[in-house]
Amino acid sequence: MSNTPLIISAAIVGAELTRDTYPNLPLTPDEIAEAAEEAVNAGASIIHLHVRDENGLPTQRVDVFETVTEKIRNRCDCILQYSTGGAVGTPVELRCNPVSLKPDMATLSMGTMNFGSEIYENTEETITTIARAITDNDVMAELEVFDFGQLETVMRMVKKGLVPERHHMDFVLGVPGGMAATISNLVMLVNRLQEGQTWAVAGLGRGQLPMAMHSIAMGGHVRVGIEDNIYYRKGELAVSNAQLVERVVRIAREYDRPAATVDQARQILGLSE
Amino acid sequence: MSNTPLIISAAIVGAELTRDTYPNLPLTPDEIAEAAEEAVNAGASIIHLHVRDENGLPTQRVDVFETVTEKIRNRCDCILQYSTGGAVGTPVELRCNPVSLKPDMATLSMGTMNFGSEIYENTEETITTIARAITDNDVMAELEVFDFGQLETVMRMVKKGLVPERHHMDFVLGVPGGMAATISNLVMLVNRLQEGQTWAVAGLGRGQLPMAMHSIAMGGHVRVGIEDNIYYRKGELAVSNAQLVERVVRIAREYDRPAATVDQARQILGLSE
Amino acid sequence: MSNTPLIISAAIVGAELTRDTYPNLPLTPDEIAEAAEEAVNAGASIIHLHVRDENGLPTQRVDVFETVTEKIRNRCDCILQYSTGGAVGTPVELRCNPVSLKPDMATLSMGTMNFGSEIYENTEETITTIARAITDNDVMAELEVFDFGQLETVMRMVKKGLVPERHHMDFVLGVPGGMAATISNLVMLVNRLQEGQTWAVAGLGRGQLPMAMHSIAMGGHVRVGIEDNIYYRKGELAVSNAQLVERVVRIAREYDRPAATVDQARQILGLSE
Amino acid sequence: MSNTPLIISAAIVGAELTRDTYPNLPLTPDEIAEAAEEAVNAGASIIHLHVRDENGLPTQRVDVFETVTEKIRNRCDCILQYSTGGAVGTPVELRCNPVSLKPDMATLSMGTMNFGSEIYENTEETITTIARAITDNDVMAELEVFDFGQLETVMRMVKKGLVPERHHMDFVLGVPGGMAATISNLVMLVNRLQEGQTWAVAGLGRGQLPMAMHSIAMGGHVRVGIEDNIYYRKGELAVSNAQLVERVVRIAREYDRPAATVDQARQILGLSE
Ligand SMILES: [Zn+2]
Ligand SMILES: [Zn+2]
Ligand SMILES: [Zn+2]
Ligand SMILES: [Zn+2]
């Protein structure tokens, strides 16, 4: 039983969600910052961040990321992780831009795939470009792996020096077109990691809670939040990101893995050096 | 996410434990019955039963099983599961005897193996003999599988009609000499089961809580209790069997899998027909 | 040990290969038909077919498929399997067209992915469109699965009726961007198939021979040919498709799985009904 | 594709086989030495050795091992590997004795289990005792692992210094009571090995040929011989051990893994230092 404190990452906004499907969706800088603070107070140590423009649409504009970052920093300490995924279809130059603000972490999606009826495009060139932006800005990469071949792509590209060797791994499971959120799949993925590699899992939809449970007991870390799953339980919308975080905290406490403080999370991830 | 109610089996006595290592160990019929009642009140629906003689030593004597059964029945409703394992070294005739009392269930261990520095002996002949006693008394078998080859033995012996096709499966993981209590091992085992087969896992020692967590999230069932693990957490003895049951109940509730009532457990296991 | 005759599929042309990298590449209808005949004589029962236009470029033109088909049919009996993959970038309408000629089989690629530095695009809509063309023409589909999530997509789309339930499965392993050609990966995939599902594996590059070996011993079927691998051994170009087929035939014979005749292959695949 | 030369171990006698079931069984020292020579000429580099007494019964008598060893050494060079398994039921002191002759290698069975209707007894104490004899005589151990838990026992006992860290691993699959000879099981086992660990597989009965095929393609090594399997193919007894070796050699040659010479085998196993 690993008793490393549990790093909880809160995916509080996302790029695809709208108020139509989730009325409590934070959109303005203030709303996002408030949601971040609540999540951190609930036990999250990483905020996985997407931002929205004046019309509530997903954007990779640097000024918006800057504003939101400032507002979050004013409210609470946390590890800020910018998404470089953008919305489906965002050009790669735009996806990279916010990394110049030097957040603690930034995501790096490791392959192209169907994402439901859309294509989520991450060519090798895109990956290389974003990886370079991340490295050049001295940011820590969180690699987003959606399918098994993408994990093997990580190894190939790390070996070639195209992807940073020092990274945090995130398995995003349950996208229609990627790997399903099953324990069998998670074990296959984790069994392929190098010894000592830190990892988290983000289960989509109804896969969120089971993946969190398994990860707690496997010594991994956890991502929850409305970006990935808007329900608290079947048929019942989550009240907030904080509510989803709180449940994970309670379960982790029963398991004797307390939620990591921000400082503990920095140390576990090697961000405090 | 499977929301089948969770069947919790409490292994409240065991055959090897002594008061030296676990002072609160129930030994007399009254103590055992009281421990059973507490476990059931805490949320267990199956009592996995070993009994002790006047000297506190493990015994397969029918009269002792009868006395304890009566005392438990007077206190609470539960599914009574007799161990036919006995202590290491108990002859097979003795191991079988209590089955004549027609408990709800009885265990059937599926192979010979090292059990730490001892041998736990279950030859094919032993298995066949105990299986016949179970079938002849119209009792439901819980198959105890400690290693991968034993699961393949189940399939082989079921095919030959030597082991009842209708059974509940219990993976007992963490015996030195058997398979370790890891999620990787549990997934391998569960992936080999027939569709629809009910199963539980009993993790030994510090494997108890992780195996329970995983099983809750996998749609399996759980065995806990001092027979398998005397600690509540590292360095802290469990106060009682009930305390170990209660934690599983709380986690399962967070997962929206309520602890099964005795009636629900009977239905899930097909004991109510 | 499964002694079902071994169905060998020969991928004799491909869409990406040029004479620069493989001088013996068959391009004209006559050359392709001759290569097909040689492969069949060597032991192949399925010809996996791409065709080329007057400039040697990959094409999905119906008239070219028709000409090549006629020439092959004049030379030998075989199961003709048209590729609907086209080259990277071919529009979906064109990819579908040759299916109207009602070959025995046609391929159906089950997802979008990086294919080296390119994107191989198969959106859910593309898959659905090609699947409909296949079904409407009463052709048998061979599903091309390049990564684990694509196998789960198969199950999802079969359940929805979007992909034919009766199909032959082909795992194409070793594409940079898909799953690597390892036995660990092949076992994971095969373990997820339904009982009785026929399957083959095509290992790319140096993965071709190992995947063939494993498949022979697992009761699967095999695809070889210069489309997937131009080397007979390290540093030594294959003389012909037939040479690659012959080695598999020899190994399969040692294993007591004779290469399937065309009639046997039809029967195993359910094409003779 | 690993092109390390293939170490073929020939199990030419065994402890349980009789002339009733296999008429060509070598029994006398001369017959055994002749069978060894034939196997080596066919391509084996290790002779896995059991010997028989004047009545053809299995024995661990030192003088018989000595006589047979001398006769083999007079005929050919090979790596001699003594079995310390003995027949089912042989006491541990007797099992150890021949190790004093300092063969190149000796076997060490890693657990107790059902072996069909018998028990094959290898308590932790037995393992420790034999391991000490092996180490004290500066012999290389081949660890015989029959089930998954036994592999975990290896790790546990190596860590405690009870089993030599430097060893060759042999998975013996297909014993009723142990793990079945399936590729799924072999992959699970191999995936748990340390990087660089040399290993072989011995498939019993009809599992012998499939396990050999897979191992060739996985970079492992192979044990064949009548001890494990008396049939060349279904319903046809093997003519000799050499015949079984020859088939593996032919397949390995097709795969470009030539059978290791004795010198190559010594080097691969680290015996030449
Ligand atoms: Zn995101
Ligand atoms: Zn028990
Ligand atoms: Zn093709
Ligand atoms: Zn032997």
mmCIF file of C-alpha atoms in Angstrom, chain A residues 24-240:
data_model
loop_
_atom_site.group_PDB
_atom_site.id
_atom_site.type_symbol
_atom_site.label_atom_id
_atom_site.label_comp_id
_atom_site.label_asym_id
_atom_site.label_seq_id
_atom_site.Cartn_x
_atom_site.Cartn_y
_atom_site.Cartn_z
ATOM 1 C CA ASN A 24 -22.791 25.978 -13.262
ATOM 2 C CA LEU A 25 -19.943 26.090 -15.764
ATOM 3 C CA PRO A 26 -17.421 28.807 -14.823
ATOM 4 C CA LEU A 27 -16.701 31.040 -17.834
ATOM 5 C CA THR A 28 -15.450 34.464 -16.818
ATOM 6 C CA PRO A 29 -12.027 34.954 -15.244
ATOM 7 C CA ASP A 30 -13.658 35.586 -11.917
ATOM 8 C CA GLU A 31 -15.855 32.535 -12.082
ATOM 9 C CA ILE A 32 -12.919 30.365 -13.112
ATOM 10 C CA ALA A 33 -10.747 31.738 -10.346
ATOM 11 C CA GLU A 34 -13.490 31.146 -7.827
ATOM 12 C CA ALA A 35 -13.963 27.571 -9.026
ATOM 13 C CA ALA A 36 -10.209 27.058 -8.773
ATOM 14 C CA GLU A 37 -10.114 28.350 -5.228
ATOM 15 C CA GLU A 38 -12.997 26.109 -4.194
ATOM 16 C CA ALA A 39 -11.333 23.089 -5.730
ATOM 17 C CA VAL A 40 -8.062 23.849 -3.989
ATOM 18 C CA ASN A 41 -9.838 24.332 -0.703
ATOM 19 C CA ALA A 42 -11.521 21.002 -1.239
ATOM 20 C CA GLY A 43 -8.165 19.288 -1.668
ATOM 21 C CA ALA A 44 -6.950 19.757 -5.221
ATOM 22 C CA SER A 45 -3.315 20.746 -5.647
ATOM 23 C CA ILE A 46 -3.260 21.076 -9.449
ATOM 24 C CA ILE A 47 -5.650 23.233 -11.461
ATOM 25 C CA HIS A 48 -5.897 21.944 -15.033
ATOM 26 C CA LEU A 49 -6.797 25.121 -16.850
ATOM 27 C CA HIS A 50 -8.740 26.003 -19.971
ATOM 28 C CA VAL A 51 -10.049 29.538 -20.386
ATOM 29 C CA ARG A 52 -12.900 31.131 -22.286
ATOM 30 C CA ASP A 53 -13.213 34.373 -24.212
ATOM 31 C CA GLU A 54 -15.834 37.100 -23.764
ATOM 32 C CA ASN A 55 -18.377 34.889 -25.531
ATOM 33 C CA GLY A 56 -17.695 31.885 -23.357
ATOM 34 C CA LEU A 57 -15.869 30.145 -26.197
ATOM 35 C CA PRO A 58 -12.615 28.251 -25.609
ATOM 36 C CA THR A 59 -9.555 30.322 -26.415
ATOM 37 C CA GLN A 60 -5.789 30.005 -26.242
ATOM 38 C CA ARG A 61 -5.340 33.816 -26.077
ATOM 39 C CA VAL A 62 -2.386 34.713 -23.894
ATOM 40 C CA ASP A 63 -4.080 37.753 -22.380
ATOM 41 C CA VAL A 64 -6.987 35.696 -21.111
ATOM 42 C CA PHE A 65 -4.707 33.065 -19.629
ATOM 43 C CA GLU A 66 -2.768 35.909 -18.003
ATOM 44 C CA THR A 67 -5.846 37.484 -16.470
ATOM 45 C CA VAL A 68 -7.187 34.217 -15.139
ATOM 46 C CA THR A 69 -3.792 33.225 -13.770
ATOM 47 C CA GLU A 70 -3.525 36.493 -11.895
ATOM 48 C CA LYS A 71 -6.964 36.104 -10.408
ATOM 49 C CA ILE A 72 -6.258 32.522 -9.311
ATOM 50 C CA ARG A 73 -2.896 33.480 -7.833
ATOM 51 C CA ASN A 74 -4.608 36.233 -5.851
ATOM 52 C CA ARG A 75 -6.980 33.742 -4.310
ATOM 53 C CA CYS A 76 -4.872 30.662 -3.588
ATOM 54 C CA ASP A 77 -1.650 28.780 -4.029
ATOM 55 C CA CYS A 78 -1.847 25.876 -6.468
ATOM 56 C CA ILE A 79 0.057 24.203 -9.278
ATOM 57 C CA LEU A 80 -1.232 25.782 -12.465
ATOM 58 C CA GLN A 81 -1.351 23.486 -15.444
ATOM 59 C CA TYR A 82 -2.287 25.059 -18.760
ATOM 60 C CA SER A 83 -3.964 22.973 -21.394
ATOM 61 C CA THR A 84 -2.249 23.126 -24.777
ATOM 62 C CA GLY A 85 -4.985 20.970 -26.246
ATOM 63 C CA GLY A 86 -7.247 23.856 -27.022
ATOM 64 C CA ALA A 87 -10.571 22.965 -28.495
ATOM 65 C CA VAL A 88 -10.761 20.384 -31.274
ATOM 66 C CA GLY A 89 -9.439 22.187 -34.336
ATOM 67 C CA THR A 90 -7.349 24.922 -32.696
ATOM 68 C CA PRO A 91 -4.152 25.537 -34.743
ATOM 69 C CA VAL A 92 -0.942 24.447 -33.095
ATOM 70 C CA GLU A 93 0.643 27.948 -32.866
ATOM 71 C CA LEU A 94 -2.317 29.144 -30.844
ATOM 72 C CA ARG A 95 -2.257 26.048 -28.662
ATOM 73 C CA CYS A 96 1.352 26.789 -27.696
ATOM 74 C CA ASN A 97 1.064 30.473 -26.960
ATOM 75 C CA PRO A 98 0.049 30.496 -23.291
ATOM 76 C CA VAL A 99 3.108 28.403 -22.406
ATOM 77 C CA SER A 100 5.137 31.595 -22.738
ATOM 78 C CA LEU A 101 3.550 32.670 -19.443
ATOM 79 C CA LYS A 102 5.584 29.918 -17.784
ATOM 80 C CA PRO A 103 2.900 28.136 -15.781
ATOM 81 C CA ASP A 104 4.047 25.322 -13.490
ATOM 82 C CA MET A 105 2.909 22.701 -15.939
ATOM 83 C CA ALA A 106 1.454 22.350 -19.431
ATOM 84 C CA THR A 107 -0.208 19.430 -21.138
ATOM 85 C CA LEU A 108 1.151 17.617 -24.175
ATOM 86 C CA SER A 109 -1.237 15.279 -25.991
ATOM 87 C CA MET A 110 0.547 12.302 -27.469
ATOM 88 C CA GLY A 111 -1.348 11.386 -30.621
ATOM 89 C CA THR A 112 -4.095 11.887 -33.138
ATOM 90 C CA MET A 113 -7.378 10.064 -32.653
ATOM 91 C CA ASN A 114 -11.090 10.115 -33.076
ATOM 92 C CA PHE A 115 -12.709 12.045 -30.282
ATOM 93 C CA GLY A 116 -16.311 10.960 -30.668
ATOM 94 C CA SER A 117 -17.356 12.230 -34.063
ATOM 95 C CA GLU A 118 -14.440 14.696 -34.288
ATOM 96 C CA ILE A 119 -10.723 14.287 -34.833
ATOM 97 C CA TYR A 120 -8.358 15.379 -32.117
ATOM 98 C CA GLU A 121 -5.259 16.180 -34.108
ATOM 99 C CA ASN A 122 -1.794 15.856 -32.644
ATOM 100 C CA THR A 123 0.642 14.962 -35.383
ATOM 101 C CA GLU A 124 4.222 14.135 -34.556
ATOM 102 C CA GLU A 125 5.092 17.628 -35.721
ATOM 103 C CA THR A 126 2.497 19.187 -33.416
ATOM 104 C CA ILE A 127 3.772 17.151 -30.514
ATOM 105 C CA THR A 128 7.346 18.178 -31.243
ATOM 106 C CA THR A 129 6.425 21.842 -31.547
ATOM 107 C CA ILE A 130 4.471 21.973 -28.307
ATOM 108 C CA ALA A 131 7.146 19.918 -26.522
ATOM 109 C CA ARG A 132 9.751 22.457 -27.595
ATOM 110 C CA ALA A 133 7.670 25.376 -26.320
ATOM 111 C CA ILE A 134 7.271 23.581 -23.008
ATOM 112 C CA THR A 135 10.961 22.837 -22.681
ATOM 113 C CA ASP A 136 12.052 26.288 -23.824
ATOM 114 C CA ASN A 137 9.921 27.887 -21.142
ATOM 115 C CA ASP A 138 11.188 25.533 -18.477
ATOM 116 C CA VAL A 139 7.701 24.226 -17.786
ATOM 117 C CA MET A 140 6.939 20.671 -16.654
ATOM 118 C CA ALA A 141 5.012 18.593 -19.185
ATOM 119 C CA GLU A 142 2.038 16.433 -18.328
ATOM 120 C CA LEU A 143 1.732 13.899 -21.107
ATOM 121 C CA GLU A 144 -1.846 13.090 -22.052
ATOM 122 C CA VAL A 145 -2.145 9.510 -23.261
ATOM 123 C CA PHE A 146 -5.499 8.345 -24.637
ATOM 124 C CA ASP A 147 -4.583 4.996 -26.150
ATOM 125 C CA PHE A 148 -1.943 2.317 -25.817
ATOM 126 C CA GLY A 149 -0.017 3.236 -28.948
ATOM 127 C CA GLN A 150 0.323 6.767 -27.607
ATOM 128 C CA LEU A 151 2.228 5.427 -24.616
ATOM 129 C CA GLU A 152 4.582 3.660 -26.978
ATOM 130 C CA THR A 153 4.877 6.948 -28.897
ATOM 131 C CA VAL A 154 5.973 8.611 -25.656
ATOM 132 C CA MET A 155 8.795 6.123 -25.290
ATOM 133 C CA ARG A 156 9.854 6.508 -28.899
ATOM 134 C CA MET A 157 9.839 10.306 -28.787
ATOM 135 C CA VAL A 158 11.547 10.514 -25.400
ATOM 136 C CA LYS A 159 14.307 8.299 -26.764
ATOM 137 C CA LYS A 160 14.709 10.644 -29.728
ATOM 138 C CA GLY A 161 14.828 13.629 -27.386
ATOM 139 C CA LEU A 162 11.634 15.080 -28.881
ATOM 140 C CA VAL A 163 9.589 14.788 -25.688
ATOM 141 C CA PRO A 164 10.946 15.729 -22.255
ATOM 142 C CA GLU A 165 12.184 12.730 -20.313
ATOM 143 C CA ARG A 166 11.107 14.335 -17.057
ATOM 144 C CA HIS A 167 7.328 14.507 -17.182
ATOM 145 C CA HIS A 168 4.161 13.622 -15.319
ATOM 146 C CA MET A 169 1.951 11.088 -17.048
ATOM 147 C CA ASP A 170 -1.819 11.361 -17.348
ATOM 148 C CA PHE A 171 -3.943 8.568 -18.763
ATOM 149 C CA VAL A 172 -7.163 10.011 -20.133
ATOM 150 C CA LEU A 173 -9.485 7.050 -20.481
ATOM 151 C CA GLY A 174 -12.978 6.764 -21.835
ATOM 152 C CA VAL A 175 -12.903 8.937 -24.951
ATOM 153 C CA PRO A 176 -14.889 7.213 -27.704
ATOM 154 C CA GLY A 177 -12.020 6.572 -30.089
ATOM 155 C CA GLY A 178 -9.426 6.069 -27.332
ATOM 156 C CA MET A 179 -9.024 3.443 -24.675
ATOM 157 C CA ALA A 180 -11.944 2.707 -22.390
ATOM 158 C CA ALA A 181 -11.838 3.555 -18.692
ATOM 159 C CA THR A 182 -11.409 0.011 -17.393
ATOM 160 C CA ILE A 183 -9.083 -1.327 -14.743
ATOM 161 C CA SER A 184 -7.780 -3.867 -17.202
ATOM 162 C CA ASN A 185 -6.661 -1.056 -19.507
ATOM 163 C CA LEU A 186 -5.233 1.022 -16.677
ATOM 164 C CA VAL A 187 -3.141 -1.898 -15.446
ATOM 165 C CA MET A 188 -1.791 -2.532 -18.957
ATOM 166 C CA LEU A 189 -0.716 1.106 -19.184
ATOM 167 C CA VAL A 190 0.781 1.383 -15.726
ATOM 168 C CA ASN A 191 2.664 -1.891 -16.163
ATOM 169 C CA ARG A 192 4.498 -0.290 -19.077
ATOM 170 C CA LEU A 193 5.761 2.732 -17.157
ATOM 171 C CA GLN A 194 9.295 3.098 -15.990
ATOM 172 C CA GLU A 195 9.868 2.500 -12.276
ATOM 173 C CA GLY A 196 9.370 5.724 -10.355
ATOM 174 C CA GLN A 197 7.361 7.508 -13.061
ATOM 175 C CA THR A 198 4.562 9.567 -11.488
ATOM 176 C CA TRP A 199 1.175 9.144 -13.121
ATOM 177 C CA ALA A 200 -2.459 10.104 -12.829
ATOM 178 C CA VAL A 201 -5.639 8.928 -14.451
ATOM 179 C CA ALA A 202 -8.598 10.925 -15.695
ATOM 180 C CA GLY A 203 -11.627 8.738 -16.326
ATOM 181 C CA LEU A 204 -14.271 10.314 -18.499
ATOM 182 C CA GLY A 205 -17.962 10.354 -17.641
ATOM 183 C CA ARG A 206 -18.996 7.419 -15.484
ATOM 184 C CA GLY A 207 -15.369 6.229 -15.607
ATOM 185 C CA GLN A 208 -14.213 9.093 -13.392
ATOM 186 C CA LEU A 209 -14.999 7.590 -10.002
ATOM 187 C CA PRO A 210 -13.801 4.020 -10.704
ATOM 188 C CA MET A 211 -10.517 5.265 -12.140
ATOM 189 C CA ALA A 212 -10.041 7.481 -9.082
ATOM 190 C CA MET A 213 -10.672 4.553 -6.734
ATOM 191 C CA HIS A 214 -8.205 2.340 -8.540
ATOM 192 C CA SER A 215 -5.557 5.000 -8.751
ATOM 193 C CA ILE A 216 -5.758 5.754 -5.043
ATOM 194 C CA ALA A 217 -5.124 2.086 -4.324
ATOM 195 C CA MET A 218 -2.400 1.776 -6.968
ATOM 196 C CA GLY A 219 -0.287 4.677 -5.783
ATOM 197 C CA GLY A 220 -1.215 6.832 -8.749
ATOM 198 C CA HIS A 221 -2.786 10.272 -8.751
ATOM 199 C CA VAL A 222 -6.203 11.472 -9.825
ATOM 200 C CA ARG A 223 -7.837 14.027 -12.082
ATOM 201 C CA VAL A 224 -11.476 14.896 -11.572
ATOM 202 C CA GLY A 225 -13.656 17.816 -12.525
ATOM 203 C CA ILE A 226 -16.496 18.797 -14.772
ATOM 204 C CA GLU A 227 -14.323 18.914 -17.882
ATOM 205 C CA ASP A 228 -14.266 15.124 -17.729
ATOM 206 C CA ASN A 229 -17.559 14.355 -16.021
ATOM 207 C CA ILE A 230 -20.483 16.557 -15.057
ATOM 208 C CA TYR A 231 -22.338 14.022 -12.887
ATOM 209 C CA TYR A 232 -21.931 13.362 -9.211
ATOM 210 C CA ARG A 233 -23.791 10.124 -9.642
ATOM 211 C CA LYS A 234 -26.060 8.692 -12.300
ATOM 212 C CA GLY A 235 -28.696 11.250 -13.190
ATOM 213 C CA GLU A 236 -27.466 13.851 -10.699
ATOM 214 C CA LEU A 237 -25.339 16.755 -11.932
ATOM 215 C CA ALA A 238 -22.345 17.670 -9.806
ATOM 216 C CA VAL A 239 -22.947 20.873 -7.864
ATOM 217 C CA SER A 240 -19.376 22.007 -8.443
#
